[in-house]
Amino acid sequence: MYIVFLFLLVKTLFLNIYFPSFYISLLSLPFSTHSQYQLHSTVTSMADLSPRTVLVTGSGGRTGQIVYKKLKERPNLYVTRGLVRTEESKQKIGGANDVFVGDIRDAESITPAFQGIDALIILTSAVPQMKPGFDPTKGGRPEFYFDDGAYPEQVDWIGQKNQIEAAKAAGVKHVVLIGSMGGTNTNHPLNSLGNGNILIWKRKAEQYLADSGLTYTIIRPGGLLDKEGGIRELIVGKDDELLQTETKTIPRADVAEVCIQALNFEVKFKAFDLASKPEGVGTPTKDFKALFSNITARF
């Protein structure tokens, strides 16, 4: 059986490369049904092993940079692209030719980055700026603002909507969107920053993706920490339940790893909150398939 199977495989690859018109009829050759199934499965599996082209938008941001770097470190699995808003951001992450410059608020400007990609990881976000003059020694709270044209409605809603539409047009197979916990509460304090209603607009973009017909995964991390990744136990939840616990933060590096692992394991058409236990508590998460098996919510 092994010799027959090996003969089938070699013959298939030869015909597919040099005589592609014969490939379709190959499985009708007089071999057993079992051998035909083995051949088809093996050829399909070999095709699945080819590196997938993944675009990381917002790859100039603090979390986006980590995702972009992690993907680049796995060239046998991924062909990595980045999308940033400025030439300065491109140089900040190395200035490679695989980094595109475009404005997500301008749908036409981002189209080239989407051509030929298999998966998309959306890490773009509006960023509030602190007003100058705040003195923490005097008490009170700092005030924030958004730059003109960079409000959450324009970045987190219109910008992400443009990316989702570009993904549909390009035939992207999987979209991973990074949102935020807190979206179930319209009165969440983050919505008051700069009068931007940032979580409301993020949630609207998440819903748009879920309704788009695209294969999606929505990840809603808690408060982001600039800490080492890979050394904490990760926790998934839904509907902001984790915000009522002590585990409501997570290192950016861990969020980045979860983004990538979501491409590999069955977590399609799922949405989940993500946090981590404090360092030294619990067992560092290494089995992402097991982690994802706890996810049940579609939105």
Coordinates of C-alpha atoms in Angstrom, one line a residue:
M1 CA 0.0 0.0 0.0
Y2 CA 2.8 2.4 0.8
I3 CA 4.4 1.9 -2.6
V4 CA 1.1 2.5 -4.3
F5 CA 0.6 5.6 -2.3
L6 CA 4.1 6.9 -3.0
F7 CA 3.6 6.3 -6.7
L8 CA 0.3 8.2 -6.6
L9 CA 1.8 11.1 -4.9
V10 CA 4.8 11.5 -7.2
K11 CA 2.6 11.0 -10.2
T12 CA 0.1 13.6 -9.0
L13 CA 2.8 16.2 -8.3
F14 CA 4.5 15.6 -11.7
L15 CA 1.2 15.8 -13.7
N16 CA 0.0 18.9 -11.7
I17 CA 3.2 20.8 -12.5
Y18 CA 3.9 19.7 -16.1
F19 CA 0.5 18.6 -17.3
P20 CA -2.1 20.4 -15.2
S21 CA -5.0 19.6 -17.5
F22 CA -4.6 15.9 -16.5
Y23 CA -4.7 16.6 -12.8
I24 CA -8.4 16.8 -12.5
S25 CA -8.9 13.3 -14.0
L26 CA -6.1 11.7 -12.0
L27 CA -8.3 10.6 -9.1
S28 CA -10.4 8.6 -11.5
L29 CA -7.5 6.2 -12.3
P30 CA -8.1 2.6 -11.4
F31 CA -6.7 2.6 -7.8
S32 CA -8.7 1.9 -4.7
T33 CA -11.0 4.6 -3.3
H34 CA -8.9 4.5 -0.1
S35 CA -5.7 5.3 -2.1
Q36 CA -7.4 8.1 -3.9
Y37 CA -8.5 9.6 -0.6
Q38 CA -5.0 9.4 0.8
L39 CA -3.6 11.0 -2.2
H40 CA -6.1 13.9 -2.2
S41 CA -5.6 14.5 1.5
T42 CA -1.8 14.5 1.2
V43 CA -1.8 17.0 -1.7
T44 CA -4.3 19.2 0.1
S45 CA -2.2 19.1 3.3
M46 CA 1.0 20.0 1.4
A47 CA -0.8 23.0 -0.1
D48 CA -1.9 24.1 3.4
L49 CA 1.8 24.1 4.5
S50 CA 2.7 27.0 2.1
P51 CA 3.2 30.3 4.0
R52 CA 0.2 32.5 4.4
T53 CA 0.4 36.2 3.6
V54 CA -0.7 38.2 6.6
L55 CA -1.2 41.9 6.7
V56 CA -0.9 43.7 10.0
T57 CA -2.5 47.2 10.0
G58 CA -1.4 49.6 12.6
S59 CA 1.9 47.9 12.6
G60 CA 3.6 51.1 13.7
G61 CA 1.7 51.1 17.0
R62 CA 3.0 49.5 20.2
T63 CA 1.1 46.3 19.9
G64 CA 1.2 46.2 16.1
Q65 CA 5.0 46.4 16.1
I66 CA 5.1 43.3 18.3
V67 CA 2.7 41.3 16.0
Y68 CA 4.7 42.4 12.9
K69 CA 8.0 41.3 14.5
K70 CA 6.6 38.0 15.7
L71 CA 5.2 37.1 12.3
K72 CA 8.5 38.1 10.6
E73 CA 10.3 35.6 12.9
R74 CA 8.2 32.8 11.5
P75 CA 9.0 33.0 7.7
N76 CA 8.2 29.3 7.2
L77 CA 4.6 30.0 8.2
Y78 CA 3.9 33.6 7.2
V79 CA 4.7 36.1 4.5
T80 CA 4.4 39.3 6.5
R81 CA 3.1 42.7 5.4
G82 CA 2.6 45.9 7.5
L83 CA 0.5 49.0 7.0
V84 CA 1.4 52.3 8.6
R85 CA 0.1 55.8 8.2
T86 CA 3.4 57.7 7.7
E87 CA 6.8 57.1 6.2
E88 CA 8.3 57.9 9.6
S89 CA 6.4 55.0 11.1
K90 CA 7.6 52.7 8.3
Q91 CA 11.2 53.6 9.1
K92 CA 10.6 53.0 12.8
I93 CA 9.8 49.3 12.2
G94 CA 12.7 48.8 9.8
G95 CA 11.6 50.4 6.5
A96 CA 11.2 47.0 4.7
N97 CA 9.5 46.8 1.3
D98 CA 6.7 44.7 2.8
V99 CA 5.5 47.8 4.8
F100 CA 2.9 49.8 3.0
V101 CA 2.1 53.4 3.7
G102 CA -1.6 54.4 3.6
D103 CA -4.4 56.1 5.5
I104 CA -7.2 53.8 6.6
R105 CA -9.6 56.8 6.4
D106 CA -8.9 56.9 2.7
A107 CA -10.1 53.5 1.3
E108 CA -8.2 53.9 -2.0
S109 CA -4.9 54.5 -0.4
I110 CA -4.9 51.2 1.4
T111 CA -6.0 49.0 -1.5
P112 CA -2.5 48.0 -2.6
A113 CA -1.6 46.5 0.8
F114 CA -4.6 44.1 0.6
Q115 CA -3.9 42.6 -2.7
G116 CA -3.0 38.9 -2.5
I117 CA -3.2 38.5 1.3
D118 CA -4.7 35.5 3.0
A119 CA -5.3 37.0 6.5
L120 CA -5.7 40.4 8.1
I121 CA -4.9 41.5 11.6
I122 CA -6.5 44.9 12.4
L123 CA -4.6 46.8 15.1
T124 CA -5.5 50.3 14.2
S125 CA -6.9 52.6 16.9
A126 CA -7.5 56.2 17.7
V127 CA -5.1 57.5 20.4
P128 CA -6.1 60.2 22.8
Q129 CA -3.6 62.9 23.6
M130 CA -3.1 64.4 27.1
K131 CA -3.6 68.1 27.2
P132 CA -0.5 70.0 28.4
G133 CA -0.3 71.6 31.8
F134 CA -1.5 68.7 33.9
D135 CA 0.4 68.5 37.3
P136 CA -0.3 65.3 39.2
T137 CA 1.0 66.9 42.4
K138 CA -2.0 69.2 42.4
G139 CA -4.6 66.4 42.2
G140 CA -7.4 66.3 39.8
R141 CA -7.5 64.4 36.5
P142 CA -5.8 64.9 33.2
E143 CA -7.8 66.0 30.2
F144 CA -7.5 64.4 26.8
Y145 CA -8.2 65.4 23.2
F146 CA -8.0 63.8 19.8
D147 CA -6.2 65.4 16.9
D148 CA -8.4 66.8 14.1
G149 CA -9.4 64.0 11.8
A150 CA -8.2 61.3 14.2
Y151 CA -11.3 60.9 16.4
P152 CA -12.6 57.4 17.1
E153 CA -15.4 57.8 14.7
Q154 CA -13.0 58.4 11.9
V155 CA -10.3 55.9 12.9
D156 CA -12.1 53.1 14.8
W157 CA -15.3 53.2 12.8
I158 CA -14.7 54.6 9.3
G159 CA -11.1 53.4 9.2
Q160 CA -11.9 49.9 10.3
K161 CA -14.9 49.7 8.0
N162 CA -12.7 50.6 5.1
Q163 CA -10.3 47.8 6.0
I164 CA -13.2 45.3 6.3
E165 CA -14.5 46.3 2.9
A166 CA -10.9 46.1 1.4
A167 CA -10.6 42.6 2.9
K168 CA -13.9 41.5 1.2
A169 CA -12.8 42.9 -2.1
A170 CA -9.5 41.1 -1.9
G171 CA -11.0 37.8 -0.9
V172 CA -9.3 37.6 2.5
K173 CA -9.9 34.3 4.2
H174 CA -9.6 35.4 7.9
V175 CA -9.8 38.7 9.7
V176 CA -8.6 39.1 13.3
L177 CA -9.8 42.4 14.8
I178 CA -8.4 43.7 18.1
G179 CA -11.1 45.6 20.0
S180 CA -11.3 46.3 23.7
M181 CA -13.1 45.2 26.8
G182 CA -15.6 47.7 28.2
G183 CA -17.8 47.9 25.1
T184 CA -20.9 46.6 26.8
N185 CA -21.0 49.7 28.9
T186 CA -21.8 52.9 27.0
N187 CA -21.0 54.9 30.1
H188 CA -17.5 53.5 30.4
P189 CA -15.0 56.1 31.5
L190 CA -12.9 55.6 28.3
N191 CA -15.8 56.9 26.3
S192 CA -15.4 60.3 28.0
L193 CA -11.8 60.8 26.9
G194 CA -11.8 63.7 24.6
N195 CA -15.6 63.2 24.1
G196 CA -14.5 60.5 21.6
N197 CA -16.9 57.6 22.6
I198 CA -14.0 55.3 21.6
L199 CA -15.5 52.1 22.9
I200 CA -18.9 52.8 21.2
W201 CA -17.2 53.2 17.8
K202 CA -15.0 50.2 18.3
R203 CA -18.0 48.1 19.1
K204 CA -19.8 49.3 16.0
A205 CA -16.8 48.2 13.9
E206 CA -16.8 44.8 15.6
Q207 CA -20.5 44.4 14.8
Y208 CA -19.8 45.4 11.2
L209 CA -17.2 42.7 10.8
A210 CA -19.4 40.1 12.4
D211 CA -22.2 40.9 9.9
S212 CA -19.8 41.2 6.9
G213 CA -19.8 37.6 5.8
L214 CA -16.0 37.4 6.3
T215 CA -14.5 34.7 8.5
Y216 CA -13.6 36.6 11.7
T217 CA -12.1 36.5 15.2
I218 CA -12.7 39.4 17.5
I219 CA -10.3 39.8 20.4
R220 CA -11.1 42.3 23.2
P221 CA -8.1 42.6 25.6
G222 CA -8.2 44.4 28.9
G223 CA -5.8 47.1 30.0
L224 CA -2.5 46.7 28.0
L225 CA 0.8 46.4 29.9
D226 CA 4.2 47.0 28.5
K227 CA 5.5 43.8 30.2
E228 CA 7.2 40.6 29.1
G229 CA 5.0 38.1 27.4
G230 CA 4.8 34.4 27.6
I231 CA 5.1 34.1 31.4
R232 CA 1.5 34.5 32.5
E233 CA -1.6 32.4 32.5
L234 CA -4.1 33.8 30.1
I235 CA -7.9 34.0 30.6
V236 CA -10.7 34.3 28.1
G237 CA -14.2 35.6 28.9
K238 CA -17.2 37.3 27.4
D239 CA -19.4 40.3 27.9
D240 CA -16.9 42.2 30.1
E241 CA -17.3 39.7 32.9
L242 CA -13.5 39.9 33.5
L243 CA -13.8 43.6 34.4
Q244 CA -15.6 42.5 37.6
T245 CA -12.5 40.5 38.6
E246 CA -8.9 41.3 39.5
T247 CA -7.7 39.9 36.2
K248 CA -8.4 42.6 33.7
T249 CA -5.0 43.5 32.3
I250 CA -2.6 41.8 29.9
P251 CA 0.8 42.4 28.4
R252 CA 0.8 43.6 24.8
A253 CA 3.2 40.8 23.9
D254 CA 0.6 38.2 25.0
V255 CA -2.1 39.9 23.0
A256 CA 0.2 39.8 20.0
E257 CA 0.8 36.1 20.4
V258 CA -2.9 35.4 20.8
C259 CA -3.5 37.3 17.5
I260 CA -1.1 35.0 15.7
Q261 CA -2.3 31.8 17.4
A262 CA -5.9 32.7 16.3
L263 CA -4.7 32.2 12.7
N264 CA -3.7 28.6 13.5
F265 CA -6.5 27.2 15.7
E266 CA -10.2 26.9 15.3
V267 CA -11.5 30.1 16.7
K268 CA -13.3 31.4 13.6
F269 CA -16.6 33.2 14.0
K270 CA -15.8 33.8 17.7
A271 CA -15.4 36.8 19.9
F272 CA -13.8 36.9 23.3
D273 CA -12.4 39.0 26.1
L274 CA -8.7 38.5 27.0
A275 CA -6.8 39.1 30.2
S276 CA -4.0 37.5 32.3
K277 CA -3.3 36.5 35.8
P278 CA -0.6 38.3 37.7
E279 CA 3.0 37.2 37.0
G280 CA 3.8 34.2 39.2
V281 CA 0.2 33.2 39.7
G282 CA -1.1 30.2 37.8
T283 CA 0.7 28.4 34.9
P284 CA 1.9 30.3 31.9
T285 CA -0.3 29.6 28.9
K286 CA 1.4 27.5 26.2
D287 CA -1.5 25.4 24.9
F288 CA -3.5 27.9 22.8
K289 CA -5.8 25.3 21.4
A290 CA -6.9 24.5 25.0
L291 CA -7.3 28.2 25.7
F292 CA -9.5 28.8 22.7
S293 CA -11.6 25.7 23.5
N294 CA -13.2 27.8 26.3
I295 CA -14.6 30.3 23.8
T296 CA -18.3 30.0 23.0
A297 CA -19.5 33.5 22.1
R298 CA -19.9 34.5 18.4
F299 CA -20.1 38.2 19.4

